[in-house]
Amino acid sequence: MSDQPRVEIYTKTDCPYCEKAKDLFDSKGIEYETYNVTDDDDLFDEMVDRADGRKTAPEVFIDDELIGGWDDTSALNETGELDEKLGIATDDDDEVVEHRKLIIAGTGIAGLTAAIYAGRSNNEPLVIEGDEPGGQLTLTTDVANYPGFPDGIGGPELVNNMKEQAEQFGADLKNGIIESVDDSSRPFRVEMKDGDVYTADAVIAASGASARTLEIPGEDELMGYGLSTCATCDGAFFRGEDMLVVGGGDAAMEEATFLTKFADTVYIAHRREEFRAEDYWVDRVEEKVDDGEIEIMKNTELIEIHGSQEEGVDHVTLVENDKGHPTDRLEDPETEEFGFDVGAVFFAIGHTPNTDYLEGTGVETDADGYLKTKGGEGGGQTETHVPGIFGAGDVVDYHYQQAVTAAGMGSKAALDADEYLEDLERADSSVEEVEPAAADD
Ligand SMILES: Cc1cc2nc3c(=O)[nH]c(=O)nc-3n(C[C@H](O)[C@H](O)[C@H](O)COP(=O)(O)OP(=O)(O)OC[C@H]3O[C@@H](n4cnc5c(N)ncnc54)[C@H](O)[C@@H]3O)c2cc1C
């Protein structure tokens, strides 16, 4: 019989973060019990009670101790404390150094496509999962525009297919987060958050982007208690409530449309007059407006969320000004501040590129932190300013930010890295050929 601690995970149906939590324990070979709270009010109440009032799934417990949701579990994993709680931590604090030809940061669509191509080129990539294994696409249950799937495909399913394909071609996927890359000498030194160190001849940065927040009062306290950045994960918990979606791009339109399944009314607060979203999404939202399921609040911004962890979101404070961007016009007498009752708030306001681990290298970024690559025509389009470090997907491409464009860029990065690695090998072998002759002189 196993002497591992008892791991319990409260889950719900169609919950990407629940899948991530399960995958994490699977990857450690840890057994767990799951309780699906969807459509089971008693189980849901039990979860809320045990999780100190939190109403989001997953909720993870180890030997009855509340670990928390996916963010808490993955944060503990980063520091090694999760392994300690599970009794699988090793005492070996020494750096474990392994050399790889190619390390890929990220298992989103870009990183996994790069891994498929790099595996096929015999570059045996090590692919680091980061704190969001599978990337952003794991947050959507319906990918309708990825070529080859006329009936659509779930994000997690698409990602899992790609992982399987990458592993078939020789890629190794590893749980963990890259802390830093040292480009002061070759090979590159890639240091992980848990202290492990790898060296690599080439690196592909496919580390994507993370959901942005507003940094407003009430946000820290209520995140996970009625405030969320993932409608598909948490929408069902607020069935019958009025819900507020903040944003004006594709993600905001998609999330608002999705939330109409559960909400009494969905309100969209957008700070400008025009939406940034594609016409397709705006049209779908307009249909829901006509049906009375969505109401749009243009030129409106959220400035505070009110509520408590016990009771969830009670109401919000909004500001409105017909000229747009009302928080820039708080002194304007035409700016109106008002309270508004909603039971849940969803942020859909874009992303911040994940590039912290490249700070201190020669890799250049733009003003918003997106990686700069060479671009242009011909080969080498994904090269950064550091030879041997390549960039792909949403961490570079702030404009398109689509699964298929991330995949395309991932393939380009792997092909560029392959050329670089071949040049490196050729240069090394010509040095080896020259050296014995020099010794004969
Ligand atoms: C809710 C939602 C729905 C969407 N729906 C669609 C859709 O229907 N169709 C479509 O085309 N696009 C859709 N998108 C956009 C699409 O998901 C992204 O464009 C795509 O996932 C970008 O892929 P990526 O690999 O560049 O980055 P990401 O998916 O962001 O993946 C980044 C990866 O890097 C890892 N990482 C980050 N930092 C580190 C680090 N320090 N060390 C190691 N790894 C790290 C992360 O853990 C993650 O695995 C949607 C996005 C969202 C949020």
Coordinates of C-alpha atoms and ligand atoms in Angstrom, one line a residue:
M1 CA 0.0 0.0 0.0
S2 CA 1.2 3.5 -0.8
D3 CA 2.5 5.6 2.1
Q4 CA 2.1 8.8 0.2
P5 CA -0.1 11.5 1.9
R6 CA -3.8 11.7 0.9
V7 CA -4.3 14.0 -2.0
E8 CA -7.8 15.2 -2.7
I9 CA -8.9 17.5 -5.6
Y10 CA -12.3 19.1 -5.9
T11 CA -12.9 19.6 -9.7
K12 CA -15.6 20.5 -12.0
T13 CA -16.5 19.6 -15.6
D14 CA -14.8 21.6 -18.3
C15 CA -12.2 23.1 -15.9
P16 CA -8.8 23.5 -17.5
Y17 CA -7.1 24.4 -14.2
C18 CA -8.5 21.2 -12.7
E19 CA -6.8 19.3 -15.5
K20 CA -3.5 21.1 -14.9
A21 CA -3.7 20.2 -11.2
K22 CA -4.3 16.5 -12.1
D23 CA -1.6 16.5 -14.7
L24 CA 0.9 17.9 -12.1
F25 CA 0.2 15.1 -9.7
D26 CA 0.2 12.5 -12.5
S27 CA 3.6 13.8 -13.6
K28 CA 4.9 13.1 -10.0
G29 CA 3.3 9.6 -9.9
I30 CA 1.1 10.7 -7.0
E31 CA -2.4 9.2 -6.6
Y32 CA -5.3 11.4 -5.8
E33 CA -9.0 11.4 -5.2
T34 CA -11.2 13.7 -7.2
Y35 CA -14.6 15.1 -6.3
N36 CA -16.5 16.7 -9.2
V37 CA -18.7 19.5 -7.8
T38 CA -20.6 20.2 -11.0
D39 CA -24.3 19.7 -10.4
D40 CA -23.7 18.4 -6.9
D41 CA -24.7 21.2 -4.4
D42 CA -23.7 19.2 -1.3
L43 CA -20.3 18.5 -2.6
F44 CA -19.9 22.2 -3.7
D45 CA -20.9 23.4 -0.2
E46 CA -18.4 20.9 1.3
M47 CA -15.7 22.3 -1.0
V48 CA -16.5 25.9 -0.1
D49 CA -16.5 25.0 3.6
R50 CA -13.2 23.2 3.5
A51 CA -11.6 25.9 1.2
D52 CA -12.3 28.7 3.6
G53 CA -15.1 30.1 1.5
R54 CA -13.3 29.9 -1.9
K55 CA -15.7 29.1 -4.8
T56 CA -13.2 28.2 -7.5
A57 CA -12.1 24.8 -8.7
P58 CA -9.7 23.1 -8.4
E59 CA -9.2 23.1 -4.6
V60 CA -6.4 20.8 -3.6
F61 CA -5.9 19.2 -0.1
I62 CA -2.9 17.2 1.1
D63 CA -3.6 15.2 4.3
D64 CA -6.6 17.5 5.0
E65 CA -4.4 20.7 4.7
L66 CA -5.8 23.2 2.2
I67 CA -3.3 23.9 -0.5
G68 CA -5.6 26.0 -2.6
G69 CA -6.3 26.4 -6.3
W70 CA -4.0 25.9 -9.3
D71 CA -2.0 29.1 -8.7
D72 CA -1.3 28.1 -5.1
T73 CA -0.4 24.5 -6.0
S74 CA 1.9 25.5 -8.9
A75 CA 3.5 28.2 -6.7
L76 CA 4.3 25.6 -4.0
N77 CA 5.6 23.3 -6.8
E78 CA 8.0 26.0 -8.0
T79 CA 9.6 26.3 -4.6
G80 CA 9.9 22.6 -4.0
E81 CA 7.5 22.8 -1.0
L82 CA 4.9 20.7 -2.8
D83 CA 7.4 17.8 -3.1
E84 CA 8.2 18.2 0.6
K85 CA 4.5 17.9 1.5
L86 CA 4.2 14.9 -0.8
G87 CA 7.3 13.3 0.8
I88 CA 9.1 13.1 -2.5
A89 CA 11.6 15.9 -2.1
T90 CA 15.3 14.9 -2.5
D91 CA 18.0 16.1 -0.2
D92 CA 20.2 16.7 -3.1
D93 CA 20.6 20.5 -3.3
D94 CA 23.5 20.2 -5.8
E95 CA 23.0 21.5 -9.2
V96 CA 22.1 18.8 -11.6
V97 CA 23.7 19.8 -14.9
E98 CA 22.6 18.2 -18.1
H99 CA 23.6 19.5 -21.5
R100 CA 21.0 19.6 -24.3
K101 CA 21.3 20.8 -27.9
L102 CA 18.1 22.7 -27.6
I103 CA 15.9 23.9 -24.8
I104 CA 12.4 25.2 -25.5
A105 CA 10.8 27.5 -22.9
G106 CA 7.0 26.8 -22.9
T107 CA 4.6 24.1 -23.9
G108 CA 2.0 26.3 -25.5
I109 CA 1.2 25.9 -29.1
A110 CA 4.4 27.7 -30.2
G111 CA 6.7 25.6 -27.9
L112 CA 5.0 22.3 -28.8
T113 CA 5.1 23.0 -32.5
A114 CA 8.8 23.9 -32.2
A115 CA 9.3 20.7 -30.2
I116 CA 7.7 18.6 -33.0
Y117 CA 9.9 20.1 -35.6
A118 CA 13.1 20.0 -33.5
G119 CA 12.4 16.4 -32.6
R120 CA 12.0 15.5 -36.3
S121 CA 15.4 17.2 -36.9
N122 CA 17.0 15.0 -34.2
N123 CA 17.7 18.0 -32.0
E124 CA 16.2 16.1 -29.0
P125 CA 14.7 19.2 -27.4
L126 CA 14.1 19.6 -23.7
V127 CA 10.8 21.4 -23.4
I128 CA 10.1 23.3 -20.1
E129 CA 6.4 23.5 -19.1
G130 CA 6.4 26.7 -17.0
D131 CA 3.6 27.6 -14.7
E132 CA 1.0 27.1 -17.3
P133 CA 1.5 23.7 -18.9
G134 CA -0.1 23.7 -22.3
G135 CA -0.4 27.5 -22.4
Q136 CA -3.3 29.7 -22.9
L137 CA -5.2 27.4 -25.2
T138 CA -5.9 25.0 -22.3
L139 CA -8.3 27.7 -21.0
T140 CA -10.7 27.3 -23.9
T141 CA -13.1 24.4 -24.5
D142 CA -13.8 25.4 -28.1
V143 CA -11.2 26.1 -30.7
A144 CA -13.2 26.6 -33.9
N145 CA -10.5 28.2 -36.1
Y146 CA -7.6 25.8 -35.9
P147 CA -7.2 24.3 -39.4
G148 CA -8.0 20.6 -39.8
F149 CA -10.8 20.4 -37.3
P150 CA -14.0 21.3 -39.1
D151 CA -16.1 20.5 -36.0
G152 CA -13.7 22.4 -33.7
I153 CA -11.6 20.9 -31.0
G154 CA -11.1 21.5 -27.3
G155 CA -8.0 23.5 -26.4
P156 CA -6.7 20.9 -23.9
E157 CA -7.3 18.1 -26.4
L158 CA -5.4 20.0 -29.1
V159 CA -2.5 20.6 -26.7
N160 CA -2.4 17.0 -25.5
N161 CA -2.3 15.8 -29.1
M162 CA 0.6 18.1 -29.8
K163 CA 2.4 16.9 -26.6
E164 CA 2.0 13.3 -27.7
Q165 CA 3.3 14.2 -31.2
A166 CA 6.3 16.0 -29.8
E167 CA 7.2 13.1 -27.5
Q168 CA 6.9 10.6 -30.4
F169 CA 9.6 12.6 -32.2
G170 CA 12.0 12.6 -29.2
A171 CA 11.1 15.7 -27.3
D172 CA 11.3 15.5 -23.5
L173 CA 8.8 17.6 -21.6
K174 CA 9.8 18.7 -18.1
N175 CA 7.7 20.3 -15.3
G176 CA 9.4 23.5 -14.0
I177 CA 10.0 27.2 -14.6
I178 CA 13.1 28.8 -16.1
E179 CA 14.5 31.4 -13.7
S180 CA 17.2 32.8 -15.9
V181 CA 19.3 32.3 -19.0
D182 CA 23.0 33.3 -19.0
D183 CA 24.3 34.2 -22.4
S184 CA 27.7 35.4 -21.3
S185 CA 29.4 32.3 -22.5
R186 CA 28.5 29.2 -24.7
P187 CA 26.7 26.9 -24.2
F188 CA 23.9 28.9 -22.6
R189 CA 23.3 28.3 -18.9
V190 CA 19.6 27.8 -18.2
E191 CA 18.8 28.0 -14.5
M192 CA 15.5 26.6 -13.2
K193 CA 13.5 28.0 -10.3
D194 CA 14.1 24.8 -8.3
G195 CA 17.9 25.3 -8.7
D196 CA 18.5 22.8 -11.4
V197 CA 20.8 24.0 -14.1
Y198 CA 21.0 22.9 -17.8
T199 CA 23.3 24.0 -20.5
A200 CA 22.1 24.3 -24.1
D201 CA 23.5 25.2 -27.5
A202 CA 20.3 26.9 -28.5
V203 CA 17.2 28.2 -26.8
I204 CA 13.7 28.9 -28.2
A205 CA 11.7 31.3 -26.1
A206 CA 8.1 30.4 -26.6
S207 CA 6.9 31.5 -23.2
G208 CA 3.7 33.3 -24.3
A209 CA 1.9 35.9 -22.3
S210 CA -0.1 36.0 -19.0
A211 CA -3.5 37.5 -18.3
R212 CA -3.3 41.1 -17.2
T213 CA -5.1 42.5 -14.2
L214 CA -6.1 46.1 -13.3
E215 CA -4.4 46.5 -9.9
I216 CA -7.6 48.2 -8.5
P217 CA -8.9 48.1 -4.9
G218 CA -10.6 44.8 -4.1
E219 CA -8.7 42.8 -6.7
D220 CA -6.2 41.0 -4.6
E221 CA -8.8 40.1 -1.9
L222 CA -11.5 38.9 -4.3
M223 CA -9.4 37.1 -6.9
G224 CA -10.8 33.6 -6.7
Y225 CA -13.8 34.8 -4.7
G226 CA -16.0 36.1 -7.5
L227 CA -13.2 37.8 -9.6
S228 CA -11.6 35.6 -12.2
T229 CA -9.4 35.8 -15.4
C230 CA -10.9 32.6 -16.8
A231 CA -14.6 32.6 -17.7
T232 CA -14.5 29.0 -19.0
C233 CA -13.1 27.9 -15.6
D234 CA -15.3 29.8 -13.2
G235 CA -18.4 31.0 -15.0
A236 CA -20.6 28.1 -13.9
F237 CA -19.9 28.9 -10.2
F238 CA -21.9 32.1 -10.5
R239 CA -25.0 30.7 -12.2
G240 CA -28.0 33.1 -12.2
E241 CA -25.9 36.1 -11.2
D242 CA -25.3 39.3 -13.1
M243 CA -21.7 39.2 -14.4
L244 CA -19.3 41.9 -15.6
V245 CA -16.7 41.3 -18.3
V246 CA -14.0 43.9 -18.6
G247 CA -12.3 44.3 -22.0
G248 CA -13.0 45.0 -25.6
G249 CA -10.9 42.4 -27.6
D250 CA -11.6 38.9 -28.9
A251 CA -11.2 37.3 -25.5
A252 CA -13.7 39.7 -23.8
M253 CA -16.3 39.0 -26.6
E254 CA -15.7 35.2 -26.4
E255 CA -15.9 35.2 -22.6
A256 CA -19.0 37.4 -22.5
T257 CA -20.8 35.1 -25.1
F258 CA -19.7 32.0 -23.1
L259 CA -21.0 33.5 -19.8
T260 CA -24.5 34.0 -21.2
K261 CA -24.9 30.2 -20.5
F262 CA -24.9 30.9 -16.8
A263 CA -25.5 34.6 -16.2
D264 CA -28.7 36.4 -15.6
T265 CA -27.3 39.3 -17.7
V266 CA -23.7 39.8 -18.8
Y267 CA -22.4 43.3 -18.9
I268 CA -19.3 44.3 -20.9
A269 CA -17.4 47.4 -19.7
H270 CA -15.1 48.8 -22.3
R271 CA -13.1 51.9 -21.9
R272 CA -13.5 53.1 -25.5
E273 CA -16.4 53.6 -28.0
E274 CA -15.1 50.9 -30.5
F275 CA -14.3 47.3 -29.8
R276 CA -10.9 45.9 -30.8
A277 CA -12.4 42.5 -31.4
E278 CA -12.8 40.8 -34.8
D279 CA -16.2 41.5 -36.5
Y280 CA -17.1 37.8 -36.0
W281 CA -17.0 38.2 -32.3
V282 CA -18.7 41.6 -32.2
D283 CA -21.5 40.2 -34.4
R284 CA -22.0 37.3 -31.9
V285 CA -22.1 39.7 -29.0
E286 CA -24.6 42.0 -30.9
E287 CA -26.9 39.0 -31.4
K288 CA -26.8 38.4 -27.6
V289 CA -27.5 42.1 -27.0
D290 CA -30.6 41.8 -29.3
D291 CA -31.7 38.7 -27.3
G292 CA -31.3 40.7 -24.0
E293 CA -28.6 38.5 -22.7
I294 CA -25.7 41.0 -22.9
E295 CA -25.6 44.7 -22.2
I296 CA -22.6 46.8 -23.4
M297 CA -21.3 49.7 -21.3
K298 CA -19.0 51.7 -23.6
N299 CA -16.6 54.4 -22.4
T300 CA -16.7 52.8 -19.0
E301 CA -14.0 51.6 -16.7
L302 CA -14.0 49.5 -13.5
I303 CA -12.2 51.2 -10.6
E304 CA -13.1 49.1 -7.5
I305 CA -14.6 45.7 -6.7
H306 CA -16.5 45.4 -3.4
G307 CA -17.3 42.2 -1.5
S308 CA -15.7 39.8 0.9
Q309 CA -14.2 36.3 0.7
E310 CA -17.1 35.0 2.6
E311 CA -19.8 36.5 0.5
G312 CA -18.1 37.0 -2.9
V313 CA -18.5 40.0 -5.1
D314 CA -21.3 42.3 -4.0
H315 CA -21.0 45.3 -6.4
V316 CA -18.5 47.3 -8.3
T317 CA -17.7 51.0 -8.9
L318 CA -17.5 52.1 -12.5
V319 CA -16.7 55.4 -14.1
E320 CA -18.1 56.6 -17.5
N321 CA -17.4 59.5 -19.8
D322 CA -18.6 59.7 -23.5
K323 CA -15.1 60.8 -24.6
G324 CA -13.6 57.5 -23.6
H325 CA -10.9 56.4 -21.2
P326 CA -12.8 57.8 -18.2
T327 CA -10.0 57.0 -15.6
D328 CA -7.9 59.6 -17.5
R329 CA -10.7 62.1 -17.0
L330 CA -11.6 61.7 -13.3
E331 CA -11.4 65.5 -12.9
D332 CA -13.7 66.1 -15.9
P333 CA -17.2 67.1 -14.5
E334 CA -18.8 64.9 -17.2
T335 CA -17.2 61.8 -15.7
E336 CA -19.8 60.0 -13.8
E337 CA -19.0 57.5 -11.0
F338 CA -21.6 55.0 -10.0
G339 CA -22.1 51.7 -8.1
F340 CA -23.3 48.7 -10.0
D341 CA -24.5 45.3 -8.7
V342 CA -22.9 42.2 -10.1
G343 CA -22.1 38.8 -8.5
A344 CA -19.0 38.1 -10.5
V345 CA -16.3 39.9 -12.5
F346 CA -14.1 38.6 -15.3
F347 CA -11.0 40.4 -16.5
A348 CA -10.3 39.9 -20.3
I349 CA -7.9 42.8 -20.8
G350 CA -5.0 41.3 -22.6
H351 CA -1.7 39.8 -21.6
T352 CA 1.8 40.6 -20.5
P353 CA 4.7 38.8 -22.3
N354 CA 6.6 36.3 -20.1
T355 CA 10.2 37.4 -20.5
D356 CA 11.5 37.9 -17.0
Y357 CA 13.9 34.9 -17.4
L358 CA 15.7 36.7 -20.3
E359 CA 16.5 39.8 -18.3
G360 CA 20.2 40.4 -18.3
T361 CA 20.7 38.7 -21.7
G362 CA 21.3 40.6 -24.9
V363 CA 17.8 39.7 -26.1
E364 CA 16.0 42.9 -26.9
T365 CA 12.3 43.7 -26.1
D366 CA 9.9 46.4 -27.2
A367 CA 8.4 49.0 -24.9
D368 CA 5.7 46.5 -23.8
G369 CA 8.2 43.7 -23.2
Y370 CA 7.5 41.6 -26.3
L371 CA 10.7 40.0 -27.7
K372 CA 12.2 41.5 -30.8
T373 CA 13.1 39.1 -33.5
K374 CA 14.7 39.7 -36.9
G375 CA 11.6 39.1 -38.9
G376 CA 11.6 40.0 -42.6
E377 CA 12.1 37.6 -45.5
G378 CA 14.1 34.5 -45.9
G379 CA 15.5 32.3 -43.1
G380 CA 16.4 33.4 -39.6
Q381 CA 13.2 35.4 -39.1
T382 CA 12.9 34.2 -35.4
E383 CA 16.4 35.1 -34.4
T384 CA 16.7 37.5 -31.5
H385 CA 19.6 39.9 -31.0
V386 CA 21.5 37.0 -29.3
P387 CA 22.6 34.4 -31.8
G388 CA 21.3 31.0 -30.7
I389 CA 18.2 32.4 -28.9
F390 CA 15.1 32.4 -30.9
G391 CA 11.6 33.7 -30.2
A392 CA 8.2 32.3 -31.2
G393 CA 4.5 32.8 -30.5
D394 CA 2.7 35.3 -28.4
V395 CA 5.9 36.3 -26.5
V396 CA 6.9 37.9 -29.8
D397 CA 3.8 38.5 -31.7
Y398 CA 1.6 40.9 -29.9
H399 CA -0.5 41.6 -33.0
Y400 CA -1.9 38.2 -34.2
Q401 CA -1.9 36.2 -31.0
Q402 CA -3.6 33.2 -32.5
A403 CA -3.0 29.5 -32.1
V404 CA -2.2 28.9 -35.7
T405 CA 0.2 31.9 -36.0
A406 CA 1.9 30.7 -32.8
A407 CA 2.2 27.3 -34.3
G408 CA 3.6 28.7 -37.5
M409 CA 6.2 30.8 -35.7
G410 CA 7.1 27.8 -33.5
S411 CA 7.9 25.8 -36.7
K412 CA 10.0 28.7 -38.0
A413 CA 12.0 28.9 -34.8
A414 CA 12.8 25.2 -34.8
L415 CA 14.0 25.4 -38.4
D416 CA 16.1 28.5 -37.6
A417 CA 17.5 26.8 -34.5
D418 CA 18.3 23.7 -36.6
E419 CA 20.3 25.8 -39.1
Y420 CA 22.1 27.5 -36.3
L421 CA 22.9 24.1 -34.6
E422 CA 24.2 22.7 -37.9
D423 CA 26.4 25.7 -38.5
L424 CA 27.7 25.3 -34.9
E425 CA 28.5 21.6 -35.5
R426 CA 30.2 22.4 -38.8
A427 CA 32.3 25.1 -37.1
D428 CA 33.2 22.7 -34.3
S429 CA 34.2 19.9 -36.6
S430 CA 36.4 22.2 -38.8
V431 CA 38.2 23.4 -35.6
E432 CA 38.8 19.7 -34.7
E433 CA 40.1 19.1 -38.2
V434 CA 42.5 22.0 -38.0
E435 CA 43.8 21.4 -34.5
P436 CA 45.7 18.1 -35.1
A437 CA 47.5 19.7 -38.1
A438 CA 48.5 22.7 -36.0
A439 CA 49.9 20.2 -33.4
D440 CA 52.0 18.5 -36.1
D441 CA 53.8 21.8 -37.0
Ligands
LIG1 C1 -9.5 32.1 -23.3 C2 -8.7 32.0 -24.5 C3 -9.2 31.5 -25.7 C4 -8.5 31.5 -26.9 N1 -9.1 31.0 -28.0 C5 -8.4 30.9 -29.2 C6 -9.0 30.3 -30.3 O1 -10.1 29.8 -30.3 N2 -8.2 30.3 -31.4 C7 -7.0 30.7 -31.5 O2 -6.3 30.7 -32.6 N3 -6.4 31.3 -30.4 C8 -7.1 31.4 -29.2 N4 -6.5 32.0 -28.2 C9 -5.2 32.5 -28.3 C10 -4.1 31.4 -28.2 O3 -4.4 30.6 -27.1 C11 -2.7 31.9 -28.1 O4 -2.5 32.8 -29.2 C12 -1.7 30.8 -28.1 O5 -1.9 29.9 -27.0 C13 -0.3 31.4 -28.0 O6 0.6 30.3 -27.8 P1 2.1 30.4 -27.2 O7 2.7 29.1 -27.3 O8 2.8 31.5 -27.9 O9 1.9 30.9 -25.8 P2 1.1 30.4 -24.5 O10 -0.1 29.6 -24.9 O11 0.9 31.6 -23.6 O12 2.1 29.4 -23.8 C14 3.3 29.9 -23.1 C15 4.0 28.7 -22.4 O13 5.2 29.2 -21.9 C16 5.4 28.8 -20.5 N5 6.3 29.7 -19.8 C17 6.0 30.9 -19.4 N6 7.1 31.4 -18.7 C18 8.0 30.4 -18.6 C19 9.2 30.2 -18.0 N7 9.8 31.2 -17.3 N8 9.9 29.0 -18.1 C20 9.3 28.0 -18.8 N9 8.1 28.1 -19.4 C21 7.5 29.3 -19.3 C22 3.9 28.7 -20.0 O14 3.9 27.9 -18.9 C23 3.2 28.1 -21.2 O15 3.4 26.7 -21.3 C24 -7.2 32.0 -26.9 C25 -6.6 32.5 -25.8 C26 -7.3 32.5 -24.6 C27 -6.7 33.1 -23.3

